[in-house]
Amino acid sequence: MLISLLFSTTFHFALLLLAAFVFFSAGLLYLDSWQLNKKRKSLLMQGFGFILVATATIISAANLSIPLVNTAIQIAKITGLVIILCSLLQEPFLRKPKHVILRTFYPFILLPILPYVLLPLSGALLLLISFTYARRVTEGMERQLKLPAIAMLFLGLAELLNTFFFWQDTTSVYWSQMLAQFGLIWNVQGILQAVGIIIFGMWIWGYIRFRLQLQLFVMTVALSLAIFLTTTV
């Protein structure tokens, strides 16, 4: 039992560090792309948004039990996701030739019906980002965005599963065991998050490997992170 608890805690910590690393790499990739074409402000916004999400993620890995700090982390994460979503909506839509022009759909119209809770809001924003990526793939010509659409879908579902932990104090023994830390829902949430991070990391690496300076920097950070996690375990 103690070994299982240690493994689960280490896995959760490593997963958050990996997520922060992938988001940070995505931010660097977009900022590097913006350097090549500074007229596209949306690339700058996406870079800043992903770095903000990475910062919030790496701080949350510390697992601080301070409500004010956790609220600030969630607000920073939501701000980064909103910036990413706004930048995606600002980018021109590459439609297929002779495609019937459909009325533009703005996912922001769904926000007023969302519960006014920060955690479900971040999950909903991830799903909206996934929807925006998927729309560019299905209705447009940007097939390269298929992997981030899938990744954001997994990350959004994982974030929404976190909302169930609001009912950890239930009097039902069955649900209290299901919602317990390191329980079934906790493990499912971790698996969904890990799958999303791996898919998103594969997509980011597909672009970073063609940029030597950025590749060397990311590989150095990845090696340092691997050494740190190895010594931690």
Coordinates of N, CA and C in Angstrom, one line a residue:
M1 N 0.8 -1.2 0.0 CA 0.0 0.0 0.0 C 0.9 1.3 0.0
L2 N 1.9 1.2 0.8 CA 2.8 2.4 0.9 C 3.5 2.6 -0.4
I3 N 4.0 1.5 -1.1 CA 4.7 1.6 -2.4 C 3.7 2.1 -3.4
S4 N 2.5 1.7 -3.4 CA 1.5 2.2 -4.4 C 1.2 3.7 -4.2
L5 N 1.1 4.1 -2.9 CA 0.9 5.5 -2.6 C 2.1 6.3 -3.1
L6 N 3.3 5.8 -2.9 CA 4.5 6.6 -3.3 C 4.5 6.7 -4.8
F7 N 4.2 5.6 -5.5 CA 4.2 5.6 -6.9 C 3.2 6.6 -7.5
S8 N 2.0 6.6 -6.9 CA 0.9 7.4 -7.4 C 1.3 8.9 -7.2
T9 N 1.8 9.2 -6.0 CA 2.3 10.6 -5.7 C 3.3 11.0 -6.7
T10 N 4.3 10.2 -6.9 CA 5.4 10.5 -7.8 C 4.9 10.7 -9.2
F11 N 4.0 9.8 -9.6 CA 3.4 9.9 -11.0 C 2.7 11.2 -11.2
H12 N 1.9 11.6 -10.2 CA 1.2 12.8 -10.3 C 2.1 14.0 -10.4
F13 N 3.1 14.0 -9.6 CA 4.1 15.1 -9.6 C 4.8 15.2 -10.9
A14 N 5.3 14.0 -11.4 CA 6.0 13.9 -12.7 C 5.1 14.4 -13.9
L15 N 3.8 14.0 -13.8 CA 2.9 14.3 -14.8 C 2.7 15.8 -14.9
L16 N 2.6 16.5 -13.8 CA 2.4 17.9 -13.8 C 3.6 18.6 -14.3
L17 N 4.8 18.1 -13.9 CA 6.1 18.7 -14.5 C 6.2 18.5 -16.0
L18 N 5.8 17.3 -16.5 CA 5.8 17.0 -17.9 C 4.8 18.0 -18.6
A19 N 3.6 18.2 -18.0 CA 2.6 19.0 -18.6 C 3.2 20.5 -18.7
A20 N 3.8 20.9 -17.6 CA 4.4 22.3 -17.7 C 5.4 22.4 -18.7
F21 N 6.3 21.4 -18.9 CA 7.3 21.4 -19.9 C 6.8 21.4 -21.3
V22 N 5.7 20.6 -21.5 CA 5.1 20.6 -22.9 C 4.5 22.0 -23.2
F23 N 3.7 22.5 -22.2 CA 3.1 23.8 -22.5 C 4.2 24.9 -22.7
F24 N 5.2 24.8 -21.9 CA 6.3 25.8 -22.0 C 7.0 25.7 -23.4
S25 N 7.2 24.4 -23.9 CA 7.7 24.2 -25.2 C 6.8 24.8 -26.3
A26 N 5.5 24.6 -26.1 CA 4.6 25.1 -27.1 C 4.6 26.6 -27.1
G27 N 4.8 27.3 -25.9 CA 4.9 28.7 -25.9 C 6.1 29.2 -26.6
L28 N 7.3 28.5 -26.4 CA 8.5 28.9 -27.1 C 8.4 28.7 -28.6
L29 N 7.7 27.6 -29.0 CA 7.5 27.4 -30.4 C 6.7 28.5 -31.1
Y30 N 5.6 29.0 -30.4 CA 4.8 30.0 -31.0 C 5.6 31.4 -31.0
L31 N 6.3 31.6 -29.9 CA 7.1 32.9 -29.8 C 8.2 32.9 -30.9
D32 N 8.8 31.7 -31.1 CA 9.8 31.6 -32.2 C 9.2 31.8 -33.6
S33 N 8.0 31.3 -33.8 CA 7.3 31.6 -35.0 C 6.9 33.0 -35.2
W34 N 6.6 33.7 -34.1 CA 6.2 35.1 -34.1 C 7.4 35.9 -34.5
Q35 N 8.6 35.5 -34.1 CA 9.9 36.2 -34.5 C 10.1 36.2 -36.0
L36 N 9.6 35.2 -36.7 CA 9.7 35.1 -38.1 C 8.7 35.9 -38.8
N37 N 7.5 36.2 -38.2 CA 6.5 36.9 -38.8 C 5.8 37.7 -37.7
K38 N 6.3 38.9 -37.4 CA 5.8 39.7 -36.3 C 4.5 40.4 -36.6
K39 N 4.0 40.3 -37.8 CA 2.7 40.8 -38.1 C 1.6 40.0 -37.5
R40 N 1.8 38.7 -37.3 CA 0.8 37.8 -36.8 C 0.8 37.9 -35.2
K41 N 0.1 38.8 -34.7 CA 0.0 39.0 -33.2 C -0.6 37.8 -32.5
S42 N -1.4 37.0 -33.3 CA -2.0 35.8 -32.7 C -1.0 34.8 -32.2
L43 N 0.2 34.7 -32.9 CA 1.3 33.8 -32.5 C 1.9 34.3 -31.2
L44 N 2.0 35.6 -31.0 CA 2.5 36.1 -29.8 C 1.6 35.9 -28.6
M45 N 0.3 36.0 -28.9 CA -0.7 35.7 -27.9 C -0.7 34.3 -27.5
Q46 N -0.6 33.4 -28.4 CA -0.6 31.9 -28.1 C 0.6 31.6 -27.3
G47 N 1.8 32.2 -27.7 CA 3.0 31.9 -27.0 C 2.9 32.3 -25.5
F48 N 2.4 33.6 -25.3 CA 2.2 34.1 -24.0 C 1.2 33.2 -23.2
G49 N 0.1 32.8 -23.9 CA -0.9 32.0 -23.2 C -0.4 30.7 -22.7
F50 N 0.4 30.0 -23.6 CA 0.9 28.7 -23.2 C 1.9 28.8 -22.1
I51 N 2.7 29.8 -22.1 CA 3.7 30.0 -21.0 C 3.0 30.3 -19.7
L52 N 1.9 31.1 -19.8 CA 1.1 31.4 -18.6 C 0.5 30.1 -18.0
V53 N 0.0 29.2 -18.9 CA -0.6 27.9 -18.5 C 0.6 27.1 -17.9
A54 N 1.7 27.1 -18.5 CA 2.9 26.3 -18.0 C 3.3 26.8 -16.6
T55 N 3.3 28.1 -16.4 CA 3.7 28.6 -15.1 C 2.7 28.2 -14.0
A56 N 1.4 28.3 -14.4 CA 0.4 27.9 -13.4 C 0.5 26.4 -13.1
T57 N 0.8 25.6 -14.1 CA 0.9 24.1 -13.9 C 2.1 23.7 -13.0
I58 N 3.2 24.4 -13.3 CA 4.4 24.0 -12.5 C 4.3 24.5 -11.0
I59 N 3.5 25.5 -10.8 CA 3.3 26.0 -9.4 C 2.3 25.0 -8.7
S60 N 1.3 24.5 -9.5 CA 0.4 23.6 -8.9 C 1.0 22.3 -8.6
A61 N 2.2 21.9 -9.2 CA 2.9 20.7 -8.9 C 3.4 20.7 -7.4
A62 N 3.5 21.9 -6.9 CA 4.0 21.9 -5.5 C 2.9 21.5 -4.5
N63 N 1.7 21.4 -5.0 CA 0.5 20.9 -4.2 C 0.4 21.7 -2.9
L64 N 0.3 23.0 -3.0 CA 0.2 23.9 -1.8 C -1.2 23.9 -1.4
S65 N -1.4 23.7 -0.1 CA -2.8 23.7 0.5 C -3.2 25.1 1.0
I66 N -3.0 26.1 0.2 CA -3.3 27.4 0.5 C -4.4 27.9 -0.5
P67 N -5.7 28.1 0.0 CA -6.8 28.4 -0.9 C -6.5 29.6 -1.8
L68 N -5.9 30.7 -1.2 CA -5.6 31.9 -2.0 C -4.7 31.6 -3.1
V69 N -3.6 30.8 -2.8 CA -2.6 30.5 -3.9 C -3.3 29.6 -5.0
N70 N -4.0 28.6 -4.5 CA -4.7 27.8 -5.5 C -5.7 28.5 -6.4
T71 N -6.4 29.5 -5.8 CA -7.3 30.3 -6.6 C -6.5 31.2 -7.6
A72 N -5.4 31.7 -7.2 CA -4.6 32.6 -8.1 C -4.0 31.7 -9.2
I73 N -3.6 30.5 -8.9 CA -3.1 29.6 -9.9 C -4.2 29.3 -11.0
Q74 N -5.4 29.0 -10.5 CA -6.5 28.7 -11.4 C -6.9 29.9 -12.3
I75 N -6.8 31.1 -11.7 CA -7.1 32.3 -12.5 C -6.1 32.5 -13.5
A76 N -4.8 32.3 -13.2 CA -3.7 32.4 -14.2 C -3.9 31.4 -15.3
K77 N -4.3 30.2 -15.0 CA -4.5 29.1 -16.0 C -5.6 29.5 -16.9
I78 N -6.7 30.0 -16.3 CA -7.9 30.4 -17.1 C -7.6 31.5 -18.0
T79 N -6.8 32.5 -17.5 CA -6.4 33.7 -18.3 C -5.6 33.2 -19.5
G80 N -4.6 32.3 -19.3 CA -3.8 31.7 -20.4 C -4.7 31.0 -21.4
L81 N -5.6 30.2 -21.0 CA -6.5 29.5 -21.9 C -7.4 30.5 -22.7
V82 N -7.9 31.5 -22.0 CA -8.7 32.5 -22.7 C -7.9 33.2 -23.8
I83 N -6.6 33.6 -23.5 CA -5.7 34.2 -24.5 C -5.5 33.3 -25.7
I84 N -5.3 32.0 -25.4 CA -5.1 31.0 -26.5 C -6.3 31.0 -27.4
L85 N -7.5 30.9 -26.7 CA -8.8 30.8 -27.5 C -9.0 32.0 -28.3
C86 N -8.7 33.2 -27.7 CA -8.9 34.5 -28.5 C -8.0 34.5 -29.7
S87 N -6.7 34.1 -29.5 CA -5.8 34.1 -30.6 C -6.2 33.2 -31.7
L88 N -6.8 32.0 -31.4 CA -7.2 31.1 -32.4 C -8.4 31.7 -33.2
L89 N -9.3 32.4 -32.5 CA -10.4 33.1 -33.2 C -10.0 34.2 -34.0
Q90 N -8.8 34.8 -33.7 CA -8.4 35.9 -34.5 C -7.7 35.5 -35.8
E91 N -7.2 34.3 -35.8 CA -6.4 33.8 -37.0 C -7.4 33.6 -38.2
P92 N -6.9 33.9 -39.4 CA -7.8 33.7 -40.6 C -8.1 32.2 -40.8
F93 N -9.3 32.0 -41.3 CA -9.8 30.6 -41.4 C -9.5 30.1 -42.9
L94 N -8.6 29.1 -43.0 CA -8.2 28.6 -44.3 C -9.3 27.6 -44.8
R95 N -10.2 28.0 -45.6 CA -11.3 27.2 -46.1 C -10.8 26.4 -47.3
K96 N -11.5 25.3 -47.6 CA -11.3 24.5 -48.8 C -11.8 25.3 -50.0
P97 N -11.3 25.0 -51.1 CA -11.8 25.7 -52.3 C -13.2 25.3 -52.6
K98 N -14.0 26.3 -53.0 CA -15.4 26.1 -53.4 C -16.2 25.5 -52.2
H99 N -15.8 25.9 -51.0 CA -16.5 25.5 -49.8 C -17.6 26.5 -49.5
V100 N -18.7 26.0 -49.1 CA -19.8 26.9 -48.7 C -19.5 27.6 -47.4
I101 N -19.5 28.9 -47.4 CA -19.1 29.7 -46.2 C -20.2 29.6 -45.2
L102 N -19.9 29.1 -44.0 CA -20.8 29.0 -42.9 C -20.7 30.1 -42.0
R103 N -21.8 30.4 -41.3 CA -21.8 31.4 -40.3 C -20.7 31.2 -39.2
T104 N -20.0 32.1 -38.9 CA -18.9 32.0 -37.9 C -19.5 31.7 -36.5
F105 N -19.0 30.7 -35.9 CA -19.5 30.3 -34.5 C -18.5 30.7 -33.5
Y106 N -18.9 31.5 -32.5 CA -18.0 32.0 -31.5 C -18.3 31.2 -30.2
P107 N -17.4 30.4 -29.8 CA -17.6 29.5 -28.6 C -17.9 30.3 -27.3
F108 N -17.6 31.7 -27.3 CA -17.8 32.5 -26.1 C -19.3 32.5 -25.7
I109 N -20.2 32.2 -26.7 CA -21.6 32.3 -26.3 C -22.0 31.2 -25.3
L110 N -21.1 30.2 -25.2 CA -21.4 29.1 -24.2 C -21.0 29.5 -22.8
L111 N -20.1 30.5 -22.7 CA -19.6 30.8 -21.4 C -20.6 31.2 -20.3
P112 N -21.6 32.0 -20.7 CA -22.6 32.4 -19.6 C -23.3 31.2 -19.0
I113 N -23.4 30.1 -19.7 CA -24.2 29.0 -19.0 C -23.3 28.1 -18.2
L114 N -22.0 28.4 -18.2 CA -21.1 27.5 -17.4 C -21.2 27.9 -16.0
P115 N -21.0 26.9 -15.1 CA -21.0 27.2 -13.7 C -19.9 28.1 -13.3
Y116 N -20.2 29.0 -12.4 CA -19.2 30.0 -12.0 C -18.2 29.4 -11.0
V117 N -17.5 28.4 -11.5 CA -16.5 27.7 -10.7 C -15.2 27.7 -11.6
L118 N -14.1 28.0 -11.0 CA -12.9 28.1 -11.8 C -12.5 26.8 -12.4
L119 N -12.5 25.7 -11.7 CA -12.1 24.5 -12.2 C -12.9 24.0 -13.4
P120 N -14.2 23.9 -13.3 CA -15.0 23.6 -14.5 C -14.8 24.5 -15.7
L121 N -14.5 25.8 -15.4 CA -14.3 26.8 -16.4 C -13.1 26.5 -17.2
S122 N -12.0 26.1 -16.5 CA -10.8 25.8 -17.3 C -11.0 24.6 -18.1
G123 N -11.7 23.6 -17.6 CA -12.0 22.4 -18.4 C -12.9 22.7 -19.6
A124 N -13.8 23.6 -19.4 CA -14.7 24.0 -20.6 C -13.9 24.8 -21.6
L125 N -12.9 25.6 -21.2 CA -12.1 26.4 -22.1 C -11.2 25.4 -22.9
L126 N -10.7 24.4 -22.3 CA -9.9 23.4 -23.0 C -10.7 22.7 -24.1
L127 N -12.0 22.4 -23.7 CA -12.9 21.7 -24.7 C -13.2 22.7 -25.8
L128 N -13.4 24.0 -25.5 CA -13.6 25.0 -26.6 C -12.4 25.2 -27.5
I129 N -11.2 25.1 -26.9 CA -10.0 25.2 -27.7 C -9.9 23.9 -28.6
S130 N -10.3 22.7 -28.1 CA -10.3 21.5 -28.9 C -11.3 21.7 -30.0
F131 N -12.5 22.2 -29.7 CA -13.5 22.4 -30.7 C -13.0 23.4 -31.8
T132 N -12.3 24.4 -31.4 CA -11.8 25.4 -32.4 C -10.7 24.8 -33.3
Y133 N -9.8 24.0 -32.7 CA -8.9 23.2 -33.5 C -9.6 22.3 -34.5
A134 N -10.5 21.5 -33.9 CA -11.3 20.5 -34.7 C -12.0 21.2 -35.9
R135 N -12.6 22.3 -35.7 CA -13.3 23.0 -36.7 C -12.4 23.5 -37.8
R136 N -11.2 23.9 -37.5 CA -10.2 24.2 -38.5 C -9.8 23.0 -39.3
V137 N -9.8 21.8 -38.7 CA -9.4 20.6 -39.4 C -10.6 20.1 -40.3
T138 N -11.8 20.1 -39.8 CA -12.9 19.5 -40.5 C -13.5 20.5 -41.6
E139 N -13.6 21.8 -41.3 CA -14.1 22.7 -42.2 C -13.1 23.5 -43.0
G140 N -11.9 23.5 -42.5 CA -10.8 24.2 -43.2 C -9.8 23.2 -43.8
M141 N -8.6 23.7 -44.0 CA -7.5 23.0 -44.6 C -6.3 22.7 -43.7
E142 N -6.5 22.9 -42.4 CA -5.4 22.8 -41.5 C -5.4 21.4 -40.8
R143 N -5.0 20.4 -41.6 CA -5.0 19.0 -41.1 C -3.9 18.9 -40.0
Q144 N -2.9 19.7 -40.0 CA -1.9 19.6 -39.0 C -2.4 19.9 -37.6
L145 N -3.6 20.4 -37.4 CA -4.1 20.7 -36.1 C -5.0 19.6 -35.5
K146 N -4.9 18.4 -36.1 CA -5.7 17.3 -35.7 C -5.2 16.8 -34.3
L147 N -3.9 16.7 -34.2 CA -3.3 16.2 -32.9 C -3.6 17.1 -31.7
P148 N -3.4 18.4 -31.9 CA -3.7 19.3 -30.7 C -5.2 19.3 -30.4
A149 N -6.1 19.1 -31.4 CA -7.5 19.0 -31.1 C -7.8 17.8 -30.2
I150 N -7.2 16.7 -30.5 CA -7.4 15.4 -29.7 C -6.8 15.6 -28.4
A151 N -5.6 16.2 -28.3 CA -4.9 16.4 -27.0 C -5.7 17.3 -26.1
M152 N -6.2 18.4 -26.6 CA -7.0 19.3 -25.8 C -8.3 18.7 -25.3
L153 N -8.9 17.8 -26.1 CA -10.1 17.0 -25.7 C -9.8 16.2 -24.5
F154 N -8.7 15.4 -24.5 CA -8.3 14.6 -23.4 C -8.0 15.5 -22.2
L155 N -7.3 16.6 -22.4 CA -7.0 17.5 -21.2 C -8.2 18.1 -20.7
G156 N -9.2 18.5 -21.5 CA -10.4 19.1 -21.1 C -11.3 18.1 -20.3
L157 N -11.3 16.8 -20.7 CA -12.1 15.8 -20.0 C -11.4 15.5 -18.6
A158 N -10.1 15.5 -18.6 CA -9.4 15.3 -17.4 C -9.6 16.4 -16.4
E159 N -9.7 17.7 -16.9 CA -9.9 18.8 -16.0 C -11.4 18.8 -15.5
L160 N -12.3 18.4 -16.3 CA -13.7 18.3 -15.9 C -13.9 17.2 -14.8
L161 N -13.1 16.1 -14.9 CA -13.2 15.1 -13.9 C -12.8 15.6 -12.6
N162 N -11.9 16.6 -12.5 CA -11.5 17.2 -11.3 C -12.6 17.8 -10.5
T163 N -13.7 18.2 -11.2 CA -14.8 18.8 -10.5 C -15.5 17.9 -9.6
F164 N -15.4 16.6 -9.9 CA -16.1 15.6 -9.0 C -15.5 15.5 -7.6
F165 N -14.3 16.0 -7.5 CA -13.6 16.0 -6.2 C -14.2 17.0 -5.2
F166 N -15.1 17.9 -5.7 CA -15.8 18.8 -4.9 C -16.7 18.1 -3.9
W167 N -17.1 16.8 -4.3 CA -18.0 16.0 -3.5 C -17.3 14.9 -2.7
Q168 N -16.0 15.1 -2.4 CA -15.2 14.1 -1.6 C -15.8 13.9 -0.2
D169 N -16.4 14.9 0.3 CA -16.9 14.8 1.7 C -18.3 14.2 1.8
T170 N -18.8 13.5 0.7 CA -20.1 12.9 0.7 C -20.2 11.9 1.8
T171 N -21.4 11.7 2.3 CA -21.7 10.6 3.3 C -21.8 9.2 2.7
S172 N -21.9 9.1 1.4 CA -22.0 7.8 0.8 C -20.6 7.2 0.8
V173 N -20.5 6.0 1.3 CA -19.2 5.3 1.4 C -18.7 4.9 0.0
Y174 N -19.7 4.5 -0.9 CA -19.3 4.1 -2.2 C -18.6 5.3 -3.0
W175 N -19.3 6.5 -2.9 CA -18.8 7.6 -3.7 C -17.5 8.2 -3.0
S176 N -17.5 8.1 -1.7 CA -16.3 8.6 -1.0 C -15.0 7.8 -1.4
Q177 N -15.2 6.5 -1.6 CA -14.1 5.7 -2.0 C -13.8 6.0 -3.5
M178 N -14.8 6.2 -4.3 CA -14.5 6.5 -5.7 C -13.8 7.8 -5.9
L179 N -14.2 8.8 -5.0 CA -13.6 10.1 -5.1 C -12.4 10.4 -4.3
A180 N -11.9 9.3 -3.6 CA -10.8 9.5 -2.7 C -9.5 9.7 -3.5
Q181 N -8.6 10.4 -2.9 CA -7.3 10.6 -3.6 C -6.6 9.3 -3.9
F182 N -6.1 9.1 -5.1 CA -5.5 7.8 -5.6 C -6.6 6.8 -5.8
G183 N -7.9 7.2 -5.8 CA -8.9 6.2 -6.1 C -9.2 6.1 -7.6
L184 N -10.3 5.5 -8.0 CA -10.6 5.2 -9.4 C -10.6 6.4 -10.3
I185 N -11.5 7.4 -9.9 CA -11.6 8.6 -10.7 C -10.3 9.4 -10.7
W186 N -9.6 9.4 -9.6 CA -8.3 10.1 -9.6 C -7.3 9.5 -10.7
N187 N -7.3 8.1 -10.7 CA -6.5 7.4 -11.7 C -6.9 7.6 -13.1
V188 N -8.2 7.6 -13.3 CA -8.7 7.9 -14.7 C -8.4 9.3 -15.2
Q189 N -8.5 10.2 -14.2 CA -8.2 11.6 -14.6 C -6.7 11.7 -14.9
G190 N -5.8 11.0 -14.2 CA -4.4 11.1 -14.5 C -4.1 10.4 -15.8
I191 N -4.8 9.3 -16.1 CA -4.5 8.7 -17.4 C -4.9 9.6 -18.6
L192 N -6.1 10.2 -18.5 CA -6.6 11.1 -19.5 C -5.6 12.3 -19.7
Q193 N -5.1 12.9 -18.6 CA -4.2 14.0 -18.7 C -2.9 13.5 -19.3
A194 N -2.4 12.3 -18.9 CA -1.1 11.8 -19.5 C -1.3 11.6 -21.0
V195 N -2.4 11.0 -21.4 CA -2.6 10.8 -22.9 C -2.6 12.1 -23.6
G196 N -3.3 13.1 -23.1 CA -3.4 14.4 -23.7 C -2.0 15.1 -23.8
I197 N -1.2 15.0 -22.7 CA 0.1 15.7 -22.7 C 1.0 15.0 -23.7
I198 N 1.0 13.6 -23.8 CA 1.8 12.9 -24.7 C 1.5 13.3 -26.1
I199 N 0.2 13.3 -26.5 CA -0.2 13.6 -27.8 C 0.2 15.1 -28.2
F200 N 0.0 16.0 -27.3 CA 0.4 17.4 -27.5 C 1.9 17.5 -27.6
G201 N 2.6 16.8 -26.8 CA 4.1 16.8 -26.8 C 4.6 16.3 -28.2
M202 N 4.0 15.2 -28.7 CA 4.4 14.7 -30.0 C 4.2 15.7 -31.1
W203 N 3.1 16.4 -31.0 CA 2.8 17.4 -32.0 C 3.8 18.6 -32.0
I204 N 4.1 19.0 -30.7 CA 5.1 20.1 -30.6 C 6.5 19.7 -31.1
W205 N 6.9 18.5 -30.7 CA 8.2 18.0 -31.1 C 8.3 17.9 -32.7
G206 N 7.2 17.6 -33.4 CA 7.2 17.6 -34.8 C 7.6 18.9 -35.5
Y207 N 7.4 20.0 -34.8 CA 7.9 21.3 -35.3 C 9.2 21.7 -34.7
I208 N 9.4 21.4 -33.4 CA 10.7 21.8 -32.8 C 11.9 21.2 -33.4
R209 N 11.8 19.9 -33.8 CA 12.9 19.2 -34.4 C 13.5 19.8 -35.6
F210 N 12.8 20.7 -36.3 CA 13.3 21.4 -37.4 C 13.9 22.7 -37.1
R211 N 14.0 23.1 -35.8 CA 14.6 24.4 -35.4 C 15.7 24.1 -34.5
L212 N 17.0 24.2 -34.9 CA 18.1 23.7 -34.2 C 18.3 24.4 -32.8
Q213 N 18.2 25.7 -32.7 CA 18.5 26.4 -31.5 C 17.4 26.0 -30.5
L214 N 16.1 26.1 -30.9 CA 15.0 25.7 -30.0 C 15.1 24.3 -29.6
Q215 N 15.5 23.4 -30.5 CA 15.6 22.0 -30.2 C 16.6 21.7 -29.2
L216 N 17.8 22.4 -29.3 CA 18.8 22.2 -28.3 C 18.4 22.7 -26.9
F217 N 17.7 23.8 -26.9 CA 17.3 24.3 -25.6 C 16.2 23.4 -24.9
V218 N 15.3 22.9 -25.7 CA 14.2 22.1 -25.2 C 14.8 20.7 -24.7
M219 N 15.8 20.2 -25.5 CA 16.4 18.9 -25.1 C 17.2 19.1 -23.8
T220 N 17.8 20.2 -23.7 CA 18.6 20.5 -22.4 C 17.7 20.5 -21.2
V221 N 16.5 21.3 -21.4 CA 15.5 21.3 -20.3 C 15.0 20.0 -20.0
A222 N 14.7 19.2 -21.1 CA 14.1 17.8 -20.9 C 15.1 16.9 -20.2
L223 N 16.4 17.0 -20.5 CA 17.4 16.2 -19.8 C 17.5 16.6 -18.4
S224 N 17.5 17.9 -18.1 CA 17.5 18.3 -16.7 C 16.3 17.8 -15.9
L225 N 15.1 17.9 -16.5 CA 13.9 17.4 -15.9 C 14.0 15.9 -15.6
A226 N 14.5 15.2 -16.6 CA 14.6 13.7 -16.4 C 15.5 13.4 -15.3
I227 N 16.7 14.1 -15.2 CA 17.6 13.8 -14.1 C 17.0 14.2 -12.8
F228 N 16.2 15.3 -12.7 CA 15.6 15.7 -11.5 C 14.6 14.7 -11.0
L229 N 13.7 14.2 -12.0 CA 12.7 13.2 -11.6 C 13.3 11.9 -11.2
T230 N 14.4 11.5 -11.9 CA 15.1 10.2 -11.5 C 15.7 10.3 -10.1
T231 N 16.3 11.4 -9.7 CA 16.8 11.5 -8.4 C 15.7 11.6 -7.4
T232 N 14.6 12.2 -7.8 CA 13.4 12.3 -6.8 C 12.9 11.0 -6.5
V233 N 12.7 10.1 -7.5 CA 12.2 8.8 -7.3 C 13.2 7.9 -6.5

